[in-house]
mmCIF file of C-alpha atoms in Angstrom:
data_model
loop_
_atom_site.group_PDB
_atom_site.id
_atom_site.type_symbol
_atom_site.label_atom_id
_atom_site.label_comp_id
_atom_site.label_asym_id
_atom_site.label_seq_id
_atom_site.Cartn_x
_atom_site.Cartn_y
_atom_site.Cartn_z
ATOM 1 C CA MET A 661 35.801 -19.237 -56.774
ATOM 2 C CA ASP A 662 34.936 -17.591 -59.540
ATOM 3 C CA LYS A 663 33.464 -13.721 -58.430
ATOM 4 C CA ASN A 664 30.727 -13.792 -60.799
ATOM 5 C CA TRP A 665 29.505 -17.041 -59.825
ATOM 6 C CA LEU A 666 29.724 -15.731 -56.090
ATOM 7 C CA CYS A 667 27.605 -12.423 -56.740
ATOM 8 C CA VAL A 668 25.142 -14.831 -58.612
ATOM 9 C CA PHE A 669 25.288 -17.285 -55.694
ATOM 10 C CA SER A 670 24.607 -14.671 -53.254
ATOM 11 C CA ARG A 671 21.616 -13.182 -55.368
ATOM 12 C CA VAL A 672 19.866 -16.394 -55.507
ATOM 13 C CA CYS A 673 20.660 -17.094 -51.760
ATOM 14 C CA PHE A 674 18.864 -13.409 -51.222
ATOM 15 C CA ALA A 675 16.150 -14.201 -53.032
ATOM 16 C CA SER A 676 15.207 -17.267 -51.526
ATOM 17 C CA ARG A 677 15.445 -15.659 -48.318
ATOM 18 C CA MET A 678 13.265 -13.103 -48.984
ATOM 19 C CA SER A 679 10.863 -15.800 -50.417
ATOM 20 C CA ARG A 680 10.716 -16.909 -47.119
ATOM 21 C CA ILE A 681 8.701 -14.255 -45.402
ATOM 22 C CA ILE A 682 6.924 -14.615 -42.105
ATOM 23 C CA HIS A 683 4.160 -11.809 -41.094
ATOM 24 C CA VAL A 684 3.605 -11.322 -37.395
ATOM 25 C CA LEU A 685 0.531 -9.460 -36.415
ATOM 26 C CA THR A 686 0.243 -8.691 -32.724
ATOM 27 C CA GLY A 687 -1.448 -6.484 -30.221
ATOM 28 C CA CYS A 688 -3.440 -6.368 -27.068
ATOM 29 C CA THR A 689 -5.872 -8.589 -25.876
ATOM 30 C CA ALA A 690 -9.223 -7.250 -27.657
ATOM 31 C CA VAL A 691 -7.352 -4.798 -30.038
ATOM 32 C CA GLY A 692 -9.023 -7.014 -32.864
ATOM 33 C CA LYS A 693 -6.099 -9.360 -34.088
ATOM 34 C CA THR A 694 -8.441 -12.097 -35.225
ATOM 35 C CA GLU A 695 -10.496 -10.262 -37.752
ATOM 36 C CA LEU A 696 -8.185 -8.088 -39.707
ATOM 37 C CA ALA A 697 -5.582 -11.724 -39.689
ATOM 38 C CA LEU A 698 -8.524 -13.064 -41.310
ATOM 39 C CA ARG A 699 -8.942 -10.654 -43.588
ATOM 40 C CA TRP A 700 -5.310 -10.283 -44.369
ATOM 41 C CA ALA A 701 -4.946 -13.951 -45.190
ATOM 42 C CA GLU A 702 -7.929 -14.251 -47.056
ATOM 43 C CA ALA A 703 -6.438 -11.344 -49.626
ATOM 44 C CA ASN A 704 -3.111 -12.719 -49.417
ATOM 45 C CA GLY A 705 -3.343 -16.483 -49.640
ATOM 46 C CA ALA A 706 -1.965 -17.249 -46.358
ATOM 47 C CA GLU A 707 -2.181 -19.417 -43.479
ATOM 48 C CA ILE A 708 -2.291 -18.517 -40.029
ATOM 49 C CA VAL A 709 -0.237 -19.918 -37.333
ATOM 50 C CA SER A 710 -1.244 -19.102 -33.613
ATOM 51 C CA CYS A 711 0.943 -17.694 -31.218
ATOM 52 C CA ASP A 712 -1.441 -17.601 -28.246
ATOM 53 C CA SER A 713 -0.567 -19.897 -25.587
ATOM 54 C CA LEU A 714 -3.881 -20.962 -24.566
ATOM 55 C CA LEU A 715 -5.296 -21.997 -28.338
ATOM 56 C CA PHE A 716 -3.334 -24.822 -27.869
ATOM 57 C CA TYR A 717 -5.680 -26.381 -25.417
ATOM 58 C CA ARG A 718 -9.291 -28.274 -26.623
ATOM 59 C CA GLY A 719 -12.118 -27.155 -25.165
ATOM 60 C CA MET A 720 -10.861 -23.536 -24.426
ATOM 61 C CA ASP A 721 -13.182 -21.819 -26.604
ATOM 62 C CA LEU A 722 -15.097 -18.935 -25.406
ATOM 63 C CA GLY A 723 -12.740 -17.857 -22.429
ATOM 64 C CA THR A 724 -9.866 -17.398 -25.445
ATOM 65 C CA ALA A 725 -12.205 -15.941 -27.975
ATOM 66 C CA LYS A 726 -10.927 -18.932 -30.100
ATOM 67 C CA PRO A 727 -11.478 -18.503 -33.953
ATOM 68 C CA THR A 728 -14.491 -20.440 -34.704
ATOM 69 C CA ALA A 729 -14.567 -23.430 -36.554
ATOM 70 C CA ALA A 730 -16.102 -21.512 -39.342
ATOM 71 C CA GLU A 731 -13.407 -18.953 -39.548
ATOM 72 C CA ARG A 732 -11.016 -22.017 -39.524
ATOM 73 C CA ALA A 733 -12.578 -23.709 -42.584
ATOM 74 C CA HIS A 734 -12.348 -20.406 -44.421
ATOM 75 C CA VAL A 735 -8.585 -19.841 -43.718
ATOM 76 C CA PRO A 736 -6.405 -22.797 -42.330
ATOM 77 C CA HIS A 737 -5.133 -22.258 -39.072
ATOM 78 C CA HIS A 738 -2.106 -23.946 -37.107
ATOM 79 C CA LEU A 739 -1.355 -24.835 -33.665
ATOM 80 C CA ILE A 740 -5.079 -24.585 -32.262
ATOM 81 C CA ASP A 741 -6.320 -27.575 -30.550
ATOM 82 C CA ILE A 742 -3.192 -29.498 -30.367
ATOM 83 C CA CYS A 743 -3.738 -30.821 -27.119
ATOM 84 C CA ASP A 744 -5.851 -31.720 -24.186
ATOM 85 C CA VAL A 745 -6.246 -29.169 -20.924
ATOM 86 C CA THR A 746 -4.112 -31.437 -18.927
ATOM 87 C CA GLY A 747 -1.195 -31.205 -21.725
ATOM 88 C CA ARG A 748 1.951 -28.614 -21.287
ATOM 89 C CA MET A 749 3.284 -26.520 -23.504
ATOM 90 C CA ASP A 750 6.657 -24.430 -23.464
ATOM 91 C CA VAL A 751 8.287 -22.310 -25.716
ATOM 92 C CA THR A 752 10.808 -24.884 -26.636
ATOM 93 C CA HIS A 753 7.714 -27.245 -28.057
ATOM 94 C CA TYR A 754 6.440 -24.351 -29.578
ATOM 95 C CA ILE A 755 9.273 -23.451 -31.567
ATOM 96 C CA THR A 756 9.267 -27.159 -32.616
ATOM 97 C CA LYS A 757 5.932 -27.074 -34.181
ATOM 98 C CA ALA A 758 5.793 -23.553 -34.992
ATOM 99 C CA ARG A 759 8.733 -24.402 -37.348
ATOM 100 C CA SER A 760 7.099 -27.380 -38.524
ATOM 101 C CA ALA A 761 3.698 -25.627 -39.521
ATOM 102 C CA VAL A 762 5.833 -22.693 -40.957
ATOM 103 C CA GLU A 763 7.956 -25.089 -43.408
ATOM 104 C CA ASP A 764 4.553 -26.821 -44.624
ATOM 105 C CA ILE A 765 2.980 -23.666 -45.453
ATOM 106 C CA PHE A 766 5.824 -23.056 -47.434
ATOM 107 C CA SER A 767 6.235 -25.950 -49.009
ATOM 108 C CA ARG A 768 2.890 -25.436 -50.348
ATOM 109 C CA GLY A 769 3.334 -21.877 -52.103
ATOM 110 C CA LYS A 770 1.370 -20.238 -49.310
ATOM 111 C CA ALA A 771 2.143 -17.044 -47.610
ATOM 112 C CA VAL A 772 2.691 -17.394 -43.686
ATOM 113 C CA LEU A 773 0.818 -15.065 -41.000
ATOM 114 C CA VAL A 774 1.450 -15.452 -37.201
ATOM 115 C CA THR A 775 -0.739 -13.771 -34.619
ATOM 116 C CA GLY A 776 -1.072 -13.782 -31.181
ATOM 117 C CA GLY A 777 -0.433 -11.717 -28.155
ATOM 118 C CA SER A 778 1.663 -14.154 -25.979
ATOM 119 C CA GLY A 779 4.913 -12.623 -25.722
ATOM 120 C CA PHE A 780 7.452 -15.166 -24.536
ATOM 121 C CA TYR A 781 6.279 -17.495 -27.647
ATOM 122 C CA LEU A 782 6.050 -14.330 -30.047
ATOM 123 C CA LYS A 783 9.427 -13.237 -29.035
ATOM 124 C CA ALA A 784 10.484 -16.605 -30.711
ATOM 125 C CA PHE A 785 10.209 -15.259 -33.984
ATOM 126 C CA PHE A 786 12.826 -12.678 -33.204
ATOM 127 C CA ALA A 787 15.237 -13.525 -30.884
ATOM 128 C CA PRO A 788 16.506 -16.639 -29.415
ATOM 129 C CA VAL A 789 14.359 -17.850 -26.075
ATOM 130 C CA ALA A 790 15.507 -20.995 -25.033
ATOM 131 C CA ASP A 791 19.133 -22.150 -24.241
ATOM 132 C CA GLU A 792 20.262 -25.476 -25.198
ATOM 133 C CA VAL A 793 21.618 -26.768 -21.807
ATOM 134 C CA ALA A 794 19.872 -29.918 -20.689
ATOM 135 C CA VAL A 795 19.029 -30.161 -16.707
ATOM 136 C CA PRO A 796 18.706 -33.709 -15.539
ATOM 137 C CA ALA A 797 15.357 -34.438 -13.946
ATOM 138 C CA GLU A 798 17.118 -35.650 -10.797
ATOM 139 C CA LEU A 799 19.020 -32.258 -10.070
ATOM 140 C CA ARG A 800 15.789 -30.272 -10.696
ATOM 141 C CA GLU A 801 14.019 -32.418 -8.053
ATOM 142 C CA GLU A 802 17.015 -31.902 -5.908
ATOM 143 C CA LEU A 803 16.732 -28.301 -6.231
ATOM 144 C CA ARG A 804 12.947 -27.830 -5.809
ATOM 145 C CA ALA A 805 12.813 -30.200 -2.831
ATOM 146 C CA ARG A 806 15.676 -27.758 -1.288
ATOM 147 C CA LEU A 807 13.638 -24.500 -1.986
ATOM 148 C CA GLU A 808 10.684 -26.130 -0.180
ATOM 149 C CA ARG A 809 12.980 -27.419 2.706
ATOM 150 C CA ASP A 810 15.437 -24.769 3.114
ATOM 151 C CA GLY A 811 14.082 -21.780 1.444
ATOM 152 C CA LEU A 812 15.139 -19.072 -1.198
ATOM 153 C CA VAL A 813 18.187 -18.038 0.832
ATOM 154 C CA SER A 814 19.904 -21.603 0.528
ATOM 155 C CA LEU A 815 19.624 -21.442 -2.934
ATOM 156 C CA VAL A 816 21.123 -17.912 -3.527
ATOM 157 C CA ASP A 817 23.955 -18.408 -1.516
ATOM 158 C CA GLU A 818 24.961 -21.485 -3.523
ATOM 159 C CA LEU A 819 24.448 -19.643 -6.500
ATOM 160 C CA ARG A 820 26.647 -16.709 -5.418
ATOM 161 C CA ARG A 821 29.504 -19.503 -4.985
ATOM 162 C CA PHE A 822 28.876 -20.371 -8.523
ATOM 163 C CA ASN A 823 29.591 -16.890 -9.402
ATOM 164 C CA PRO A 824 32.145 -15.052 -7.127
ATOM 165 C CA VAL A 825 32.020 -12.069 -9.625
ATOM 166 C CA GLY A 826 28.540 -11.423 -8.981
ATOM 167 C CA LEU A 827 24.821 -12.195 -10.795
ATOM 168 C CA GLY A 828 24.430 -9.428 -12.905
ATOM 169 C CA ALA A 829 20.799 -8.460 -13.113
ATOM 170 C CA LEU A 830 19.303 -11.379 -12.008
ATOM 171 C CA ASP A 831 16.447 -11.049 -9.654
ATOM 172 C CA VAL A 832 17.372 -13.180 -6.726
ATOM 173 C CA GLN A 833 14.125 -12.501 -4.906
ATOM 174 C CA ASN A 834 12.576 -14.486 -7.716
ATOM 175 C CA PRO A 835 12.269 -18.218 -7.036
ATOM 176 C CA ARG A 836 11.830 -19.741 -10.304
ATOM 177 C CA ARG A 837 14.416 -17.609 -11.974
ATOM 178 C CA VAL A 838 17.120 -18.311 -9.227
ATOM 179 C CA LEU A 839 15.980 -22.094 -9.345
ATOM 180 C CA ARG A 840 16.788 -21.828 -13.210
ATOM 181 C CA ALA A 841 20.041 -20.186 -12.890
ATOM 182 C CA LEU A 842 21.364 -22.763 -10.288
ATOM 183 C CA GLU A 843 19.980 -25.340 -12.360
ATOM 184 C CA ARG A 844 22.074 -24.436 -15.490
ATOM 185 C CA CYS A 845 25.129 -23.541 -13.489
ATOM 186 C CA ARG A 846 25.229 -26.805 -11.776
ATOM 187 C CA ALA A 847 24.210 -28.749 -14.881
ATOM 188 C CA THR A 848 27.085 -26.984 -16.762
ATOM 189 C CA GLY A 849 29.813 -26.169 -14.090
ATOM 190 C CA ARG A 850 29.702 -22.572 -16.047
ATOM 191 C CA THR A 851 28.943 -19.290 -14.262
ATOM 192 C CA VAL A 852 25.820 -17.177 -14.969
ATOM 193 C CA ALA A 853 27.584 -14.478 -17.174
ATOM 194 C CA ALA A 854 29.020 -17.038 -19.540
ATOM 195 C CA LEU A 855 25.476 -18.953 -20.123
ATOM 196 C CA LEU A 856 24.275 -15.340 -20.833
ATOM 197 C CA ALA A 857 26.841 -14.763 -23.171
ATOM 198 C CA GLU A 858 26.486 -18.093 -25.162
ATOM 199 C CA PHE A 859 22.535 -17.483 -24.725
ATOM 200 C CA ALA A 860 22.948 -14.336 -26.631
ATOM 201 C CA ALA A 861 25.307 -15.971 -29.380
ATOM 202 C CA LEU A 862 22.594 -18.375 -30.426
ATOM 203 C CA PRO A 863 20.724 -17.804 -33.383
ATOM 204 C CA ALA A 864 16.945 -16.963 -33.686
ATOM 205 C CA PRO A 865 14.719 -19.853 -34.314
ATOM 206 C CA PHE A 866 13.765 -18.149 -37.722
ATOM 207 C CA ALA A 867 16.992 -16.363 -38.809
ATOM 208 C CA ASP A 868 16.619 -17.983 -42.078
ATOM 209 C CA CYS A 869 13.509 -15.994 -42.613
ATOM 210 C CA VAL A 870 12.460 -12.326 -43.057
ATOM 211 C CA VAL A 871 9.665 -11.275 -40.087
ATOM 212 C CA ARG A 872 7.803 -8.511 -40.687
ATOM 213 C CA LEU A 873 6.203 -7.185 -37.739
ATOM 214 C CA GLY A 874 2.794 -5.324 -37.225
ATOM 215 C CA GLU A 875 1.262 -4.233 -34.025
ATOM 216 C CA LEU A 876 -2.457 -3.325 -33.962
ATOM 217 C CA THR A 877 -3.193 -0.562 -31.461
ATOM 218 C CA ARG A 878 -6.602 1.217 -30.344
ATOM 219 C CA ASP A 879 -7.394 4.353 -28.217
ATOM 220 C CA PRO A 880 -7.804 3.518 -24.673
ATOM 221 C CA GLY A 881 -11.507 4.208 -24.366
ATOM 222 C CA GLU A 882 -12.058 2.275 -27.482
ATOM 223 C CA LEU A 883 -10.337 -0.988 -26.236
ATOM 224 C CA ASP A 884 -12.084 -0.549 -22.998
ATOM 225 C CA ALA A 885 -15.290 -0.630 -24.327
ATOM 226 C CA ARG A 886 -14.409 -3.741 -26.774
ATOM 227 C CA ILE A 887 -13.200 -5.760 -23.439
ATOM 228 C CA GLU A 888 -16.381 -5.233 -21.733
ATOM 229 C CA ILE A 889 -18.281 -6.645 -24.895
ATOM 230 C CA ARG A 890 -16.042 -9.268 -25.340
ATOM 231 C CA VAL A 891 -16.515 -10.386 -21.500
ATOM 232 C CA LYS A 892 -20.134 -10.284 -21.460
ATOM 233 C CA THR A 893 -20.128 -12.052 -24.708
ATOM 234 C CA MET A 894 -18.138 -14.876 -23.335
ATOM 235 C CA ILE A 895 -20.567 -15.304 -20.403
ATOM 236 C CA ALA A 896 -23.774 -15.150 -22.242
ATOM 237 C CA GLN A 897 -22.703 -17.771 -24.563
ATOM 238 C CA GLY A 898 -21.864 -20.009 -21.777
ATOM 239 C CA LEU A 899 -18.447 -19.486 -20.386
ATOM 240 C CA VAL A 900 -19.480 -21.178 -16.815
ATOM 241 C CA ALA A 901 -20.676 -23.983 -18.572
ATOM 242 C CA GLU A 902 -17.756 -24.236 -20.394
ATOM 243 C CA VAL A 903 -15.224 -23.996 -17.628
ATOM 244 C CA ARG A 904 -17.605 -26.851 -15.555
ATOM 245 C CA GLY A 905 -16.894 -29.133 -18.233
ATOM 246 C CA LEU A 906 -13.134 -28.218 -18.394
ATOM 247 C CA LEU A 907 -12.687 -28.972 -14.570
ATOM 248 C CA GLY A 908 -14.378 -32.533 -15.264
ATOM 249 C CA ARG A 909 -11.182 -33.297 -17.855
ATOM 250 C CA GLY A 910 -8.585 -31.540 -15.361
ATOM 251 C CA LEU A 911 -8.412 -28.115 -15.702
ATOM 252 C CA LYS A 912 -6.793 -27.470 -12.366
ATOM 253 C CA GLU A 913 -4.092 -29.828 -13.271
ATOM 254 C CA ASN A 914 -2.616 -27.583 -15.715
ATOM 255 C CA PRO A 915 -2.021 -23.995 -13.654
ATOM 256 C CA SER A 916 -1.188 -22.105 -16.601
ATOM 257 C CA ALA A 917 -4.385 -21.934 -18.244
ATOM 258 C CA ALA A 918 -6.674 -22.508 -14.919
ATOM 259 C CA LEU A 919 -4.842 -19.210 -13.904
ATOM 260 C CA ALA A 920 -6.006 -17.597 -17.209
ATOM 261 C CA ILE A 921 -8.022 -14.736 -17.263
ATOM 262 C CA GLY A 922 -11.646 -15.542 -17.892
ATOM 263 C CA TYR A 923 -10.704 -19.300 -16.616
ATOM 264 C CA ARG A 924 -9.557 -18.448 -13.001
ATOM 265 C CA GLU A 925 -12.621 -16.018 -11.861
ATOM 266 C CA THR A 926 -15.343 -18.631 -13.389
ATOM 267 C CA ILE A 927 -13.645 -21.080 -11.074
ATOM 268 C CA GLU A 928 -13.699 -19.316 -8.401
ATOM 269 C CA VAL A 929 -17.512 -18.566 -9.329
ATOM 270 C CA ILE A 930 -17.924 -22.323 -9.328
ATOM 271 C CA GLU A 931 -16.484 -23.124 -6.293
ATOM 272 C CA GLY A 932 -18.149 -20.264 -4.309
ATOM 273 C CA ARG A 933 -15.095 -17.955 -3.683
ATOM 274 C CA LEU A 934 -16.907 -15.135 -5.983
ATOM 275 C CA PRO A 935 -20.431 -13.710 -6.587
ATOM 276 C CA GLU A 936 -21.358 -14.779 -10.216
ATOM 277 C CA THR A 937 -23.010 -11.199 -10.007
ATOM 278 C CA GLU A 938 -19.176 -10.100 -10.053
ATOM 279 C CA LEU A 939 -17.923 -12.234 -12.686
ATOM 280 C CA ALA A 940 -17.971 -9.907 -15.317
ATOM 281 C CA ALA A 941 -16.661 -6.950 -13.566
ATOM 282 C CA THR A 942 -13.833 -8.989 -12.405
ATOM 283 C CA MET A 943 -13.076 -10.386 -15.606
ATOM 284 C CA VAL A 944 -12.706 -6.903 -17.323
ATOM 285 C CA LYS A 945 -10.733 -5.210 -14.447
ATOM 286 C CA ASN A 946 -8.058 -8.207 -14.677
ATOM 287 C CA THR A 947 -8.119 -7.935 -18.804
ATOM 288 C CA ARG A 948 -7.482 -4.425 -18.470
ATOM 289 C CA TYR A 949 -4.537 -5.006 -16.265
ATOM 290 C CA LEU A 950 -3.436 -7.695 -18.729
ATOM 291 C CA VAL A 951 -3.593 -4.793 -21.624
ATOM 292 C CA LYS A 952 -1.420 -2.512 -19.422
ATOM 293 C CA LYS A 953 1.381 -5.407 -19.200
ATOM 294 C CA GLN A 954 0.951 -6.207 -22.616
ATOM 295 C CA ARG A 955 1.749 -2.390 -23.948
ATOM 296 C CA THR A 956 4.707 -2.281 -21.694
ATOM 297 C CA TRP A 957 6.012 -5.721 -22.835
ATOM 298 C CA PHE A 958 5.280 -4.781 -26.724
ATOM 299 C CA LYS A 959 7.333 -1.430 -26.184
ATOM 300 C CA THR A 960 10.320 -2.933 -24.501
ATOM 301 C CA GLN A 961 10.901 -6.534 -25.947
ATOM 302 C CA LEU A 962 9.601 -6.181 -29.689
ATOM 303 C CA PRO A 963 11.849 -4.933 -32.339
ATOM 304 C CA ALA A 964 11.437 -1.731 -33.841
ATOM 305 C CA HIS A 965 8.361 -1.259 -35.381
ATOM 306 C CA GLN A 966 5.535 1.500 -36.394
ATOM 307 C CA PRO A 967 2.227 0.666 -34.589
ATOM 308 C CA VAL A 968 -1.159 0.805 -36.871
ATOM 309 C CA ASP A 969 -4.499 1.860 -35.333
ATOM 310 C CA ALA A 970 -7.023 -0.738 -35.830
ATOM 311 C CA ALA A 971 -9.808 0.846 -36.105
ATOM 312 C CA SER A 972 -8.577 2.541 -39.629
ATOM 313 C CA ALA A 973 -6.106 0.055 -40.478
ATOM 314 C CA GLN A 974 -5.523 -0.981 -43.974
ATOM 315 C CA LEU A 975 -4.492 -4.547 -45.143
ATOM 316 C CA ASP A 976 -1.686 -3.066 -47.581
ATOM 317 C CA GLY A 977 -0.492 -0.865 -44.325
ATOM 318 C CA LEU A 978 -0.340 -3.549 -41.584
ATOM 319 C CA PHE A 979 3.194 -4.488 -41.625
ATOM 320 C CA VAL A 980 4.899 -1.073 -41.816
ATOM 321 C CA PRO A 981 8.415 -0.912 -41.398
ATOM 322 C CA PRO A 982 10.100 1.689 -38.647
ATOM 323 C CA VAL A 983 10.754 5.278 -39.369
#
């Protein structure tokens, strides 16, 4: 192959990849992502792809601080209100839908802005998050039945027999992780170590794009105040009525949605297990605990980046490269 042609081809490929830039804006709950995302999208001709695990559901509006219809009309949003509250979403489905949305936006010459704080979905833009092992439904049901009948120890013992050299860092006290590991060992005949090695070699779902990360932060005291205002606003705007309506549409059939902050506490009020006078304080307390977990996750799971103070952030400084 002619070396000059190869150099030209390489430059074209690099330029093509650089034109496929995904901007990811994240941060803790109530930090101010929605407002800055809307401003950045408008200034940069972008469309927004949601990375919030609760915005998928129609009717879950107040408790999720979902962008309003007017905001979504002003800047196109994707992956909001895409399924009923009884529907289920997982990271594999999310990747498929996000990939489709990103390609659609690119095809129309628009910039892509992903925004949200749902960690596992967020990580899909930087690293593989789902393996390619197909677990037969009958095997999954068999192991779940055994867990209920014989307990976790029975599954751990079988898993150890599959892995005579050890289970590495697998948390054998976590039933979900033990189930997942044993399902995959049984389905493939391979050890946990071999499966982890194969998983680590998988390409990231968006490896053909350049991903630029921005994380918004705020002073803890300021963020606490914003959480209190946010919770009081949700309740004043009709959160209890929203949850009553969602219960009638099957909210409790979807544990991930029903146990989300704002919804689980309101369900407790409706079912008489929490005084309504304590709703706001309980939501605030639980939101602060969530924020603590989010901060830890962002520090340990996201690629190197330079956080940006939301209180003084400039639109051209949201995606600061790491120092």
